[in-house]
CSV table of C-alpha atoms and ligand atoms in Angstrom, one decimal:
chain,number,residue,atom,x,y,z
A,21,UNK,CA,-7.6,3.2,14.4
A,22,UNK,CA,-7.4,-0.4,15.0
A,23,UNK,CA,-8.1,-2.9,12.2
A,24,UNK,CA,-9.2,-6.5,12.9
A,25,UNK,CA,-8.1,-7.5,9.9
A,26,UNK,CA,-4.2,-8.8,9.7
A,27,UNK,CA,-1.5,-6.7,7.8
A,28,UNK,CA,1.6,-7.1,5.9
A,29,UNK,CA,4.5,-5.0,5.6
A,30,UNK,CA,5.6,-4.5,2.5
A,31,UNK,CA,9.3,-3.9,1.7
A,32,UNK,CA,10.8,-2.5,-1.3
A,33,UNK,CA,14.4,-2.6,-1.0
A,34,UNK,CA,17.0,-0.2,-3.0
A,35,UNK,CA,20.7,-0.2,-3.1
A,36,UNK,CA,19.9,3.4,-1.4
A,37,UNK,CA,16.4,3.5,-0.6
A,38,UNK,CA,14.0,1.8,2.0
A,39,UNK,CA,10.2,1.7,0.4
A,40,UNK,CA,7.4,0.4,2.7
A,41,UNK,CA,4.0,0.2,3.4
A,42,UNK,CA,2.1,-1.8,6.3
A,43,UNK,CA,-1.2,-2.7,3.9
A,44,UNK,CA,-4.4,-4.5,5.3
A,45,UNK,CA,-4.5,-7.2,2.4
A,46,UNK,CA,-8.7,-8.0,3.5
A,47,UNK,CA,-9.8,-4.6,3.4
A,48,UNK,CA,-7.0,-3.0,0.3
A,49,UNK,CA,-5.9,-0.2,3.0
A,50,UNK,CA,-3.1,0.8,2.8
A,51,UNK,CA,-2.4,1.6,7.1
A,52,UNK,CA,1.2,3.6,7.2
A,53,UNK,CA,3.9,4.1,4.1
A,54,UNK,CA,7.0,5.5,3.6
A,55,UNK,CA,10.6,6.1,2.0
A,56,UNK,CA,14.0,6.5,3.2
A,57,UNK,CA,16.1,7.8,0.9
A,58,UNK,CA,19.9,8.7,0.0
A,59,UNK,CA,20.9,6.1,2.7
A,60,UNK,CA,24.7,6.0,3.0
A,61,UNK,CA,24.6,9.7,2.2
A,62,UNK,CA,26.0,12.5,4.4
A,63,UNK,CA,22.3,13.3,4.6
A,64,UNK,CA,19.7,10.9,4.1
A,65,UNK,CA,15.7,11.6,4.3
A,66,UNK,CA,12.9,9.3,5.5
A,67,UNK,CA,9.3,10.6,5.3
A,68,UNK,CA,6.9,8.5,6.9
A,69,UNK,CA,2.9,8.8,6.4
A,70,UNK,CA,0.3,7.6,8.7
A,71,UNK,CA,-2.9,8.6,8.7
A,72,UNK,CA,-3.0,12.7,8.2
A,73,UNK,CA,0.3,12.6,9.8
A,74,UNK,CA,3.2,12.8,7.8
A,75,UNK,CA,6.8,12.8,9.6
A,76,UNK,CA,9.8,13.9,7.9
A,77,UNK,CA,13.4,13.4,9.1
A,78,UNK,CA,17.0,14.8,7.7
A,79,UNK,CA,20.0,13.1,8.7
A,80,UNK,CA,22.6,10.8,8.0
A,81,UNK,CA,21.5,7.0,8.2
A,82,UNK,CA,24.6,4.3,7.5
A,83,UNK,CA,23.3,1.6,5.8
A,84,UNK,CA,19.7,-0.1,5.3
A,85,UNK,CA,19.8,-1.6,9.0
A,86,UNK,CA,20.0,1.7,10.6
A,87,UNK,CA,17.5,2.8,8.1
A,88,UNK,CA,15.0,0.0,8.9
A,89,UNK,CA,15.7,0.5,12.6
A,90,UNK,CA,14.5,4.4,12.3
A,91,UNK,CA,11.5,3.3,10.5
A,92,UNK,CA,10.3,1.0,13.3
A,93,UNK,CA,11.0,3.6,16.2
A,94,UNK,CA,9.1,6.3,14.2
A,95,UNK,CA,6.4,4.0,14.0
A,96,UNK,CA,6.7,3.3,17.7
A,97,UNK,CA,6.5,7.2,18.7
A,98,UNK,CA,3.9,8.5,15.9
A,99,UNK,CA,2.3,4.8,14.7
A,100,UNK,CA,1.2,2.6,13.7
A,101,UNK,CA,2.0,0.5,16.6
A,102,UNK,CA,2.6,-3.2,14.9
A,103,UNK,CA,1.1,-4.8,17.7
A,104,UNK,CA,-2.3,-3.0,17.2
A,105,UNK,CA,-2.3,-4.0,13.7
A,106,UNK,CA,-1.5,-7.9,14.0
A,107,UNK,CA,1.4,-7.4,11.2
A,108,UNK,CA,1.6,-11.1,10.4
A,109,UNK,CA,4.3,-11.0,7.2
A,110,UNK,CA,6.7,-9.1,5.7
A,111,UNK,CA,6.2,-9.3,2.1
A,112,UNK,CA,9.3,-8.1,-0.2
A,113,UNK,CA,9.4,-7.2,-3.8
A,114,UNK,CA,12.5,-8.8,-5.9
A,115,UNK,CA,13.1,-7.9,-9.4
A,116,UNK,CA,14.7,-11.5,-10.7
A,117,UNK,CA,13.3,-14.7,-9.9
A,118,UNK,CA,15.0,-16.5,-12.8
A,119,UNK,CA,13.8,-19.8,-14.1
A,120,UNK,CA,13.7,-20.7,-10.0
A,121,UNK,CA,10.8,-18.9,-8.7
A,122,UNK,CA,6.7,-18.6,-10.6
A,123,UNK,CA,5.1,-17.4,-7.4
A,124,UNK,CA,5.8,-15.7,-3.7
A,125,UNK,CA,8.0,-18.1,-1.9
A,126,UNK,CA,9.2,-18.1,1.5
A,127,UNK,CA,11.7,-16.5,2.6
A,128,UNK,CA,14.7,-19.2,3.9
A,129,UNK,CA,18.3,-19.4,4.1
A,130,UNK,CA,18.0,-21.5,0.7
A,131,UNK,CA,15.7,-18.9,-0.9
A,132,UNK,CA,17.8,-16.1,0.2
A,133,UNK,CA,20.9,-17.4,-1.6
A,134,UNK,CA,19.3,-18.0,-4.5
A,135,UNK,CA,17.9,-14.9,-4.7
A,136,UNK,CA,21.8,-13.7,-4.6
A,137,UNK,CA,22.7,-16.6,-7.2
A,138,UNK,CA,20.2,-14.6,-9.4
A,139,UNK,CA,22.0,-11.1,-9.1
A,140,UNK,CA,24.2,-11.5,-12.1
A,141,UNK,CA,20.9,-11.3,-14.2
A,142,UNK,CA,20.0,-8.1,-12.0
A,143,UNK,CA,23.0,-6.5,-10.7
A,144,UNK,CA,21.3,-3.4,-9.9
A,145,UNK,CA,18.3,-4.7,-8.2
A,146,UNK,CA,18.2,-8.0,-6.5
A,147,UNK,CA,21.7,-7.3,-4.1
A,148,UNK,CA,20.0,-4.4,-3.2
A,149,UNK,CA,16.3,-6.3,-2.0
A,150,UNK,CA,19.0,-8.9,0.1
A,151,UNK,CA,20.2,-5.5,1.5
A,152,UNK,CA,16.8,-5.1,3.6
A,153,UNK,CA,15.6,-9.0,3.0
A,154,UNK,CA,18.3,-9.4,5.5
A,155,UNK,CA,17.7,-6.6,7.6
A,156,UNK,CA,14.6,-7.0,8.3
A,157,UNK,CA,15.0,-11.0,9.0
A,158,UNK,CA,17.0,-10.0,11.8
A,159,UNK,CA,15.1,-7.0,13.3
A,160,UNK,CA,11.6,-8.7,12.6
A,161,UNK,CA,12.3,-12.5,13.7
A,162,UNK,CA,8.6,-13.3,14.0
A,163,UNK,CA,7.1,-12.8,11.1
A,164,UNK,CA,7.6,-15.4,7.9
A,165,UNK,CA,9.5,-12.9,5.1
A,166,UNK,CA,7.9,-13.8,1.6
A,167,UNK,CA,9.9,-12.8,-1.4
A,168,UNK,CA,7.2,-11.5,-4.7
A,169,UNK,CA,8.9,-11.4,-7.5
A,170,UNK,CA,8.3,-9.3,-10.7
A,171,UNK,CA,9.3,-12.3,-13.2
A,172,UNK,CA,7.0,-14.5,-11.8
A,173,UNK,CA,3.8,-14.4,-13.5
A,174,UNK,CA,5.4,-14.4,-16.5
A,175,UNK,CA,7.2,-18.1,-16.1
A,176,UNK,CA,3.9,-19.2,-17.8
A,177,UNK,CA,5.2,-18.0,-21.4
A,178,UNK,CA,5.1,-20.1,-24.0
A,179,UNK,CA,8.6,-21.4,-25.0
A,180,UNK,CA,8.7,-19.9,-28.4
A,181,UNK,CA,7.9,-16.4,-26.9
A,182,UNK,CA,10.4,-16.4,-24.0
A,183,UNK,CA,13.4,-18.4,-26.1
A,184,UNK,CA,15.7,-15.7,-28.3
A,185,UNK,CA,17.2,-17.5,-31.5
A,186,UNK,CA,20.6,-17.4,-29.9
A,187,UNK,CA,23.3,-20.5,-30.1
A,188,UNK,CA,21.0,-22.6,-27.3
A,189,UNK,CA,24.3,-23.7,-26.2
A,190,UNK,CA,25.3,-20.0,-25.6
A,191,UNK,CA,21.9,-19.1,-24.4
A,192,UNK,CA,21.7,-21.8,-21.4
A,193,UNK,CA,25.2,-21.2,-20.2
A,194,UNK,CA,24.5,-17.8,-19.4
A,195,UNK,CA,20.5,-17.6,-18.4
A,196,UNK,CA,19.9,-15.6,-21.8
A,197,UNK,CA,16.2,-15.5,-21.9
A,198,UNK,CA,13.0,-13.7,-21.8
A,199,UNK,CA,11.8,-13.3,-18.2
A,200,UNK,CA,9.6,-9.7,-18.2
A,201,UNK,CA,9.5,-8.0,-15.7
A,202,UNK,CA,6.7,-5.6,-13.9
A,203,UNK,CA,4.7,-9.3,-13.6
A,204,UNK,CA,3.2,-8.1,-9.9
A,205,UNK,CA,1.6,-5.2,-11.6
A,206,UNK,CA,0.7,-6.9,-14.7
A,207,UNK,CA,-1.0,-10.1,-12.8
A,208,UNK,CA,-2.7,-7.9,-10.3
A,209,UNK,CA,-4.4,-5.9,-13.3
A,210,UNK,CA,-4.6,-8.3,-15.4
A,211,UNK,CA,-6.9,-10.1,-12.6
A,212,UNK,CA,-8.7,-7.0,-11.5
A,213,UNK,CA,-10.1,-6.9,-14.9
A,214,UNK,CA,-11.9,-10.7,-14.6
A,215,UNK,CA,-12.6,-9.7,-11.4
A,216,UNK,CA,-14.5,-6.5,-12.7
A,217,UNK,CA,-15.9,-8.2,-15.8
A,218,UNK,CA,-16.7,-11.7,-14.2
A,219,UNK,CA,-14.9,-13.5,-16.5
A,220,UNK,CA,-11.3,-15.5,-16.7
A,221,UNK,CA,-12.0,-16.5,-20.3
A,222,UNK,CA,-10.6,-13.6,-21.7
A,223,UNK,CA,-8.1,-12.5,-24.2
A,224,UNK,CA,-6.1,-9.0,-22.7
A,225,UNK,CA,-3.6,-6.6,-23.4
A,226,UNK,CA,-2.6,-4.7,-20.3
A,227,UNK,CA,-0.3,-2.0,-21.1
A,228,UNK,CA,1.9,-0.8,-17.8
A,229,UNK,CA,3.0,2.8,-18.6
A,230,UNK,CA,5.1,4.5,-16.4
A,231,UNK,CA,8.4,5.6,-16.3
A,232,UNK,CA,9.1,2.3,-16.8
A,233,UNK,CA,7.1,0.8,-19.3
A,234,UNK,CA,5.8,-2.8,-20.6
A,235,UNK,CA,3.2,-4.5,-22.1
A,236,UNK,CA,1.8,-8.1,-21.3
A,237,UNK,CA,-0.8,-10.8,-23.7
A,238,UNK,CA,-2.8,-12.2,-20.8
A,239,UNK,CA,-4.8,-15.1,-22.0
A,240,UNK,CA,-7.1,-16.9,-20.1
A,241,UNK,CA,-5.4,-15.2,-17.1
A,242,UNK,CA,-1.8,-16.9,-18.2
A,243,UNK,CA,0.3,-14.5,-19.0
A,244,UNK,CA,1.4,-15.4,-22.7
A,245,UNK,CA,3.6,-12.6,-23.8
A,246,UNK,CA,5.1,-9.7,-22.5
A,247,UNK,CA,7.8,-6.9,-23.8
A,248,UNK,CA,10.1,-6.8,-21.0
A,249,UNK,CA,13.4,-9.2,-21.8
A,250,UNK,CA,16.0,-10.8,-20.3
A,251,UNK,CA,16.3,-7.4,-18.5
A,252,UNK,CA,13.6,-4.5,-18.3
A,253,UNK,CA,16.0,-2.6,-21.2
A,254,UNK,CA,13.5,-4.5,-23.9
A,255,UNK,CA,10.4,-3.5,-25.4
A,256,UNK,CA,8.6,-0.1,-25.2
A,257,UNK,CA,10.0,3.3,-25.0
A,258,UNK,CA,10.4,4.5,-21.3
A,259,UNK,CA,11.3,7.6,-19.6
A,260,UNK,CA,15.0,7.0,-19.6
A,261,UNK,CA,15.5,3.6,-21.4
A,262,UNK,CA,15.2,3.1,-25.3
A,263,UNK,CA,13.2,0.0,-25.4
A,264,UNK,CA,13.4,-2.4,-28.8
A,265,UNK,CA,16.9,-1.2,-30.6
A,266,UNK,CA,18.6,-3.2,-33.4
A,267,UNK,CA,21.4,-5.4,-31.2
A,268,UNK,CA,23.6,-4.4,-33.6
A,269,UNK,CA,23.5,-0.9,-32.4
A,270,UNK,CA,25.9,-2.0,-29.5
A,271,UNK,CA,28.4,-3.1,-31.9
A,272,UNK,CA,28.4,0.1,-33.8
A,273,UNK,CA,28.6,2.6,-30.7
A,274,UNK,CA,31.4,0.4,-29.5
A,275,UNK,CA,33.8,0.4,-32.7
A,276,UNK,CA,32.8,3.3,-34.6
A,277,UNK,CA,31.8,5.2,-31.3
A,278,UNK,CA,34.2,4.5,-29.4
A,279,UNK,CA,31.9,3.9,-26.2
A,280,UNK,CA,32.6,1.6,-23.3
A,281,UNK,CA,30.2,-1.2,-22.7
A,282,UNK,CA,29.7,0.9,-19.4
A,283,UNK,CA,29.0,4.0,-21.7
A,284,UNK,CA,26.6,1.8,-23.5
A,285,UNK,CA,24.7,0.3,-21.1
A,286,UNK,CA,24.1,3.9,-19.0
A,287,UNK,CA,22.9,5.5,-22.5
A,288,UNK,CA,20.4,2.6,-22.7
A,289,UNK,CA,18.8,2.4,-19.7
A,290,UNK,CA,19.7,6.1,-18.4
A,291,UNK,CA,19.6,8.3,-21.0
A,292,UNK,CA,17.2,7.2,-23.8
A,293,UNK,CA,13.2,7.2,-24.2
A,294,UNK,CA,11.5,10.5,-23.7
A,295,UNK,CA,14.8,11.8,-21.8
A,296,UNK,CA,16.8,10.6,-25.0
A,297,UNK,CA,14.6,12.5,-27.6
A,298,UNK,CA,13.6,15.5,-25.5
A,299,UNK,CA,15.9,16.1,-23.0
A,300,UNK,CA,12.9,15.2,-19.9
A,301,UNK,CA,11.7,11.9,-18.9
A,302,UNK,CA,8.2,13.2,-17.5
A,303,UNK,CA,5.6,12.9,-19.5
A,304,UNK,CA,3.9,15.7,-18.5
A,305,UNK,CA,6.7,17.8,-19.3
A,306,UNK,CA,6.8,16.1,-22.2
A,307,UNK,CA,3.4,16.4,-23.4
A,308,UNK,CA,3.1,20.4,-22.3
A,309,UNK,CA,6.5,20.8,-24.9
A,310,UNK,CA,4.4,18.8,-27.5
A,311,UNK,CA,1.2,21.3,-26.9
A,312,UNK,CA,3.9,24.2,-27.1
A,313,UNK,CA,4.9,23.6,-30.6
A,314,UNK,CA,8.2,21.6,-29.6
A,315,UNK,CA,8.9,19.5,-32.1
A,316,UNK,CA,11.4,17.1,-30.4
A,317,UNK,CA,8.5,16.4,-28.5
A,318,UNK,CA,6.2,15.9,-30.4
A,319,UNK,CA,8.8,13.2,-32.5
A,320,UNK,CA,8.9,11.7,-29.1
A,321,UNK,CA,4.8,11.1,-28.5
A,322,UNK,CA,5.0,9.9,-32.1
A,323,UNK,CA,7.6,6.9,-31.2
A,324,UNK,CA,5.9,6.1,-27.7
A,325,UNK,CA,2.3,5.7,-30.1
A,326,UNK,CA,4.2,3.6,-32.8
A,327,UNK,CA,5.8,1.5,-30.3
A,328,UNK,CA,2.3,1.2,-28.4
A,329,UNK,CA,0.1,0.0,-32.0
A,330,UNK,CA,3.2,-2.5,-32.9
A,331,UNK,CA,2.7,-4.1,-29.4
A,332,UNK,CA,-1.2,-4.0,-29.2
A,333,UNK,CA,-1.0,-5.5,-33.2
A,334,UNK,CA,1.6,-8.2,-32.7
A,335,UNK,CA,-0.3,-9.2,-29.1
A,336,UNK,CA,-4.2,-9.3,-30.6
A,337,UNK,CA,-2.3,-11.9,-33.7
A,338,UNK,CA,-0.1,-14.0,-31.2
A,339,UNK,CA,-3.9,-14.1,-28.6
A,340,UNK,CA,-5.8,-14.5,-32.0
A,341,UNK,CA,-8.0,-11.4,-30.7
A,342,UNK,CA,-8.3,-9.5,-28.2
A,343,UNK,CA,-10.9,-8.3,-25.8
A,344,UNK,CA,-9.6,-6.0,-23.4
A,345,UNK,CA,-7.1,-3.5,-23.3
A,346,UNK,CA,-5.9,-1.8,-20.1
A,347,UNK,CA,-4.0,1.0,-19.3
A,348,UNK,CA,-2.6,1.3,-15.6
A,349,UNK,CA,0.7,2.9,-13.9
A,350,UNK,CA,1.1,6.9,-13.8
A,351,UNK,CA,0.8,7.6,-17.5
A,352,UNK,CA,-1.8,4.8,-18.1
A,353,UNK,CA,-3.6,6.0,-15.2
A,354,UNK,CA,-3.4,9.5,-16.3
A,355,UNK,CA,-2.9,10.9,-19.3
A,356,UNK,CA,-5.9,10.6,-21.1
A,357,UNK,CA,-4.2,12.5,-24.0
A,358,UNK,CA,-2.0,9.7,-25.2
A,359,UNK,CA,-5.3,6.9,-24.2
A,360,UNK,CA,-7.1,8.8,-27.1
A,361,UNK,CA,-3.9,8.8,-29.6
A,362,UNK,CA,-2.9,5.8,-28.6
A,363,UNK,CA,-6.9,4.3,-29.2
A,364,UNK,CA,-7.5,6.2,-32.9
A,365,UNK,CA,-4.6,4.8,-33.9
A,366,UNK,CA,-6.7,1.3,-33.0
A,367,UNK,CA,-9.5,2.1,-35.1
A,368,UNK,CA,-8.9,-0.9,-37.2
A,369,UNK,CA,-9.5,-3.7,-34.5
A,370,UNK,CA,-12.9,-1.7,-33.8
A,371,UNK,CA,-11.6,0.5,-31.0
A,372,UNK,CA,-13.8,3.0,-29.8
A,373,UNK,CA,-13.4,5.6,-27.1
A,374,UNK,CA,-16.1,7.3,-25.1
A,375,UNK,CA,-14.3,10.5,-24.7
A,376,UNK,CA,-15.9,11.7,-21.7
A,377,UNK,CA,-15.8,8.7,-19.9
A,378,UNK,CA,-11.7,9.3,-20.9
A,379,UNK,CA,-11.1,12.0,-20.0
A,380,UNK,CA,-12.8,11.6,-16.3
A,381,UNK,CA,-10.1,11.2,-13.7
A,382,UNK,CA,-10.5,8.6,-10.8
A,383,UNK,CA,-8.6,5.5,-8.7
A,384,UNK,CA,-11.2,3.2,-9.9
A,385,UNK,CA,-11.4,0.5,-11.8
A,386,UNK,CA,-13.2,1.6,-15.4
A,387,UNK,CA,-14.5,1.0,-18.6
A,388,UNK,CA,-13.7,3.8,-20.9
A,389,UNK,CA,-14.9,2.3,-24.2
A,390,UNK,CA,-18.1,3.2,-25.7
A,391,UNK,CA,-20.8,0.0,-25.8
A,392,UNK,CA,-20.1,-1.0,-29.2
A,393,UNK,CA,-16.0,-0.5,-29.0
A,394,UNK,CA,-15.4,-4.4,-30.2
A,395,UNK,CA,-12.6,-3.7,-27.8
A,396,UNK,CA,-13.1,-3.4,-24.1
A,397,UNK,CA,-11.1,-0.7,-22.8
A,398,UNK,CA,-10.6,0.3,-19.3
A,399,UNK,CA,-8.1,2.0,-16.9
A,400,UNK,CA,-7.2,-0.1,-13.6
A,401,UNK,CA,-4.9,1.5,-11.2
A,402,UNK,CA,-1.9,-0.5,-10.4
A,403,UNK,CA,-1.7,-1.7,-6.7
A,404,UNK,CA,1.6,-3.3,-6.4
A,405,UNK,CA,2.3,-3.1,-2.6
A,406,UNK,CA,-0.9,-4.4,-2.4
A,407,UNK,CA,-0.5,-7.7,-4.6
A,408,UNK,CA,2.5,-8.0,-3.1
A,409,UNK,CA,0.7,-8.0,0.4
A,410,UNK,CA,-1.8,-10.4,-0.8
A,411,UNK,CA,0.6,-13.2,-2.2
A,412,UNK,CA,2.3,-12.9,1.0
A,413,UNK,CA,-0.6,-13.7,2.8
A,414,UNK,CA,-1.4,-16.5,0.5
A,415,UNK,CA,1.7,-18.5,1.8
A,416,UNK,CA,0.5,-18.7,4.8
B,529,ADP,P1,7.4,4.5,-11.8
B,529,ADP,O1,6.6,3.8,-10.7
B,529,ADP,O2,7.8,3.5,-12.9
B,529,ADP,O3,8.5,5.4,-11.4
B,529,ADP,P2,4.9,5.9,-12.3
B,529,ADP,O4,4.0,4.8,-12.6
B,529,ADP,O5,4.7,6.7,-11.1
B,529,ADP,O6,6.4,5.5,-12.6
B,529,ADP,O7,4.7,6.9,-13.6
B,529,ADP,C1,5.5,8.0,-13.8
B,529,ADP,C2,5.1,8.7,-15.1
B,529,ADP,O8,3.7,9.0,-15.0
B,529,ADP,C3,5.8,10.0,-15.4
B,529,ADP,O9,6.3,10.0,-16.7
B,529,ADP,C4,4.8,11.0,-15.1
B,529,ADP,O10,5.0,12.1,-16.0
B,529,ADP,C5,3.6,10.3,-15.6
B,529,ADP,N1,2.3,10.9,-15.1
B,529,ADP,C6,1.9,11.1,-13.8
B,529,ADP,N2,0.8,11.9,-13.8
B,529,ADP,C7,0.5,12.2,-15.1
B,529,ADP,C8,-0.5,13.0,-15.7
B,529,ADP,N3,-1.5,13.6,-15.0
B,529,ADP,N4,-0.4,13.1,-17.1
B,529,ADP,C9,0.6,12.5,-17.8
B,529,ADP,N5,1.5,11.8,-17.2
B,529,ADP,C10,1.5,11.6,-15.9
């Protein structure tokens, strides 16, 4: 099928992985996708999806320009063919935009190196998105290569809420600062709800729940506060990362412990949240242990919920209110279990759910609240490739 309408491929690159998606930004469609994994790897996989078709190879692929070359010759044999589908950008997703960057930018020479300047901030991430920002320059020379970055929408916070009480001195030498993180996802939501509602002048709480996980105040559409930190480590508990934990905690696994700062920072991000307290990261494992009578489990729902009412609370008092909350990303999205835990536990701000509208599963945009909640809530499925198509577009 040929579209009139002019696409973006979208690029989300991993120190071993190769995400994409060629999206029709006009029309929300999303035209081909696919992953190449384990690149580097004796044996690497892509899978590749267009239409009802979906291609899977197994074998070894170097490094991400090999990878991105296989990607464009299996959409050559099996489509889409790019020229069909007037692919006028590549549009890449970059974890750290520092201080530098509060929307897309273009993607130059100058850009480029500051997105490695930033990789001290995100050692994991952003040299691996210059791993296929500078593939793809070089294999796709005629399309402008936009950079989206996840900290972006969040350079509107307030000074006092993205400033830590550190030694300022301290602080600015070395970057130490709230930046959040997840800001594609939490914009595009938090802007699909005014869309929905017809209205900007709104206060909102948009919680991201996945297996990474964040919460964002959204006032007036300006992001004003948000739980991830100077790295996604801070805030809620996720599937493998511990969220909010006393600093001090460091100190004592390091000299009574005995752990590495290595040791430290793997049982932080890798092996804490759910996977920390029950042994799984999934949630739905998680939740069918609860319903099983596991009580590590259930512990574990417990903490997510009291993490989730401290947020919403300490959000409606810094917005003075609040008028929407919205759930998106695959446990937001999905698990209407912890929607209706999370939502008695909000009784007090006038929360109330219509269950059946809950517990109804779909990829729209919804209202799940009953007509006189005080509180809007809804569930709006996260789009990131998509946003990230769209703010490429709107460069150019
Ligand atoms: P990420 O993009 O951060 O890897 P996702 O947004 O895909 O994560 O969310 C993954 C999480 O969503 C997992 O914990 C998974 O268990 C959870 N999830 C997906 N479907 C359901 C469901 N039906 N019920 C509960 N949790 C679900």
């Amino acid at each position: 099928m040929k579209t009139t309408h002019r696409t973006v491929l979208v690029i989300n690159s991993g120190s071993s992985s190769l995400k994409y998606q060629l999206v029709d930004p006009d029309s929300s469609a999303s035209i081909a996708s696919g992953l190449v994994e384990r690149i580097g790897e004796p044996i690497s996989a892509l899978e590749h999806r267009y239409g009802e078709e979906t291609v899977t190879r197994e074998e070894p692929i170097a490094d991400h320009t090999q990878a991105l070359r296989m990607v464009l010759s299996i959409c050559e044999e099996v489509g889409p063919n790019f020229a069909d589908y007037n692919v006028v950008a590549a549009g890449h997703r970059v974890v750290q935009g520092g201080e530098h960057f509060d929307g897309p930018a273009l993607i130059d020479d100058a850009t480029r190196n500051l997105i490695e300047e930033l990789s001290p901030l995100a050692p994991l991430h952003n040299p691996a998105h210059l791993k296929g920002i500078d593939v793809a320059r070089e294999l796709l020379p005629d399309v402008p290569h936009v950079a989206v970055f996840d900290t972006a929408f969040f350079q509107s916070l307030p000074a006092e809420a993205c400033t830590y009480a550190l030694d300022q001195e301290v602080a600015k030498k070395y970057a130490v600062r709230r930046y959040g993180a997840h800001g594609t996802s939490h914009q595009y939501v938090s802007s699909l709800v005014s869309e929905t509602l017809g209205r900007v002048d709104l206060k909102q709480i948009v919680l991201h729940l996945g297996n990474g996980a964040s919460a964002s105040a959204v006032v007036d559409g300006q992001a004003v506060d948000t739980s991830m930190g100077l790295t996604p480590l801070e805030g809620l508990v996720m599937g493998t990362r511990c969220g909010d934990i006393d600093p001090a905690a460091v100190f004592h696994l390091y000299r009574v412990g005995g752990m590495s700062i290595d040791e430290i920072d793997t049982l932080f991000n890798k092996a804490s949240g759910l996977k920390g307290l029950t042994g799984d990261n999934d949630m739905r494992v998680v939740r069918s242990l609860a319903d099983n009578g596991n009580e590590d489990a259930r512990l574990a729902l417990d903490v997510v919920l009291h993490r989730l009412v401290k947020y919403v609370g300490s959000y409606t008092a810094v917005m003075g209110g609040i008028d929407v909350l919205t759930f998106t990303a695959g446990i937001g999205e999905n698990d209407s279990d912890l929607r209706r835990e999370l939502c008695e536990r909000l009784q007090y701000l006038g929360v109330k759910l219509d269950l059946e509208k809950n517990a109804v599963r779909s990829k729209q945009p919804r209202v799940i609240s009953t007509p006189d909640s005080k509180v809007l809530v809804m569930v709006v499925p996260t789009n990131e490739e998509l946003a990230i198509a769209r703010q490429a577009l709107s460069l150019l």
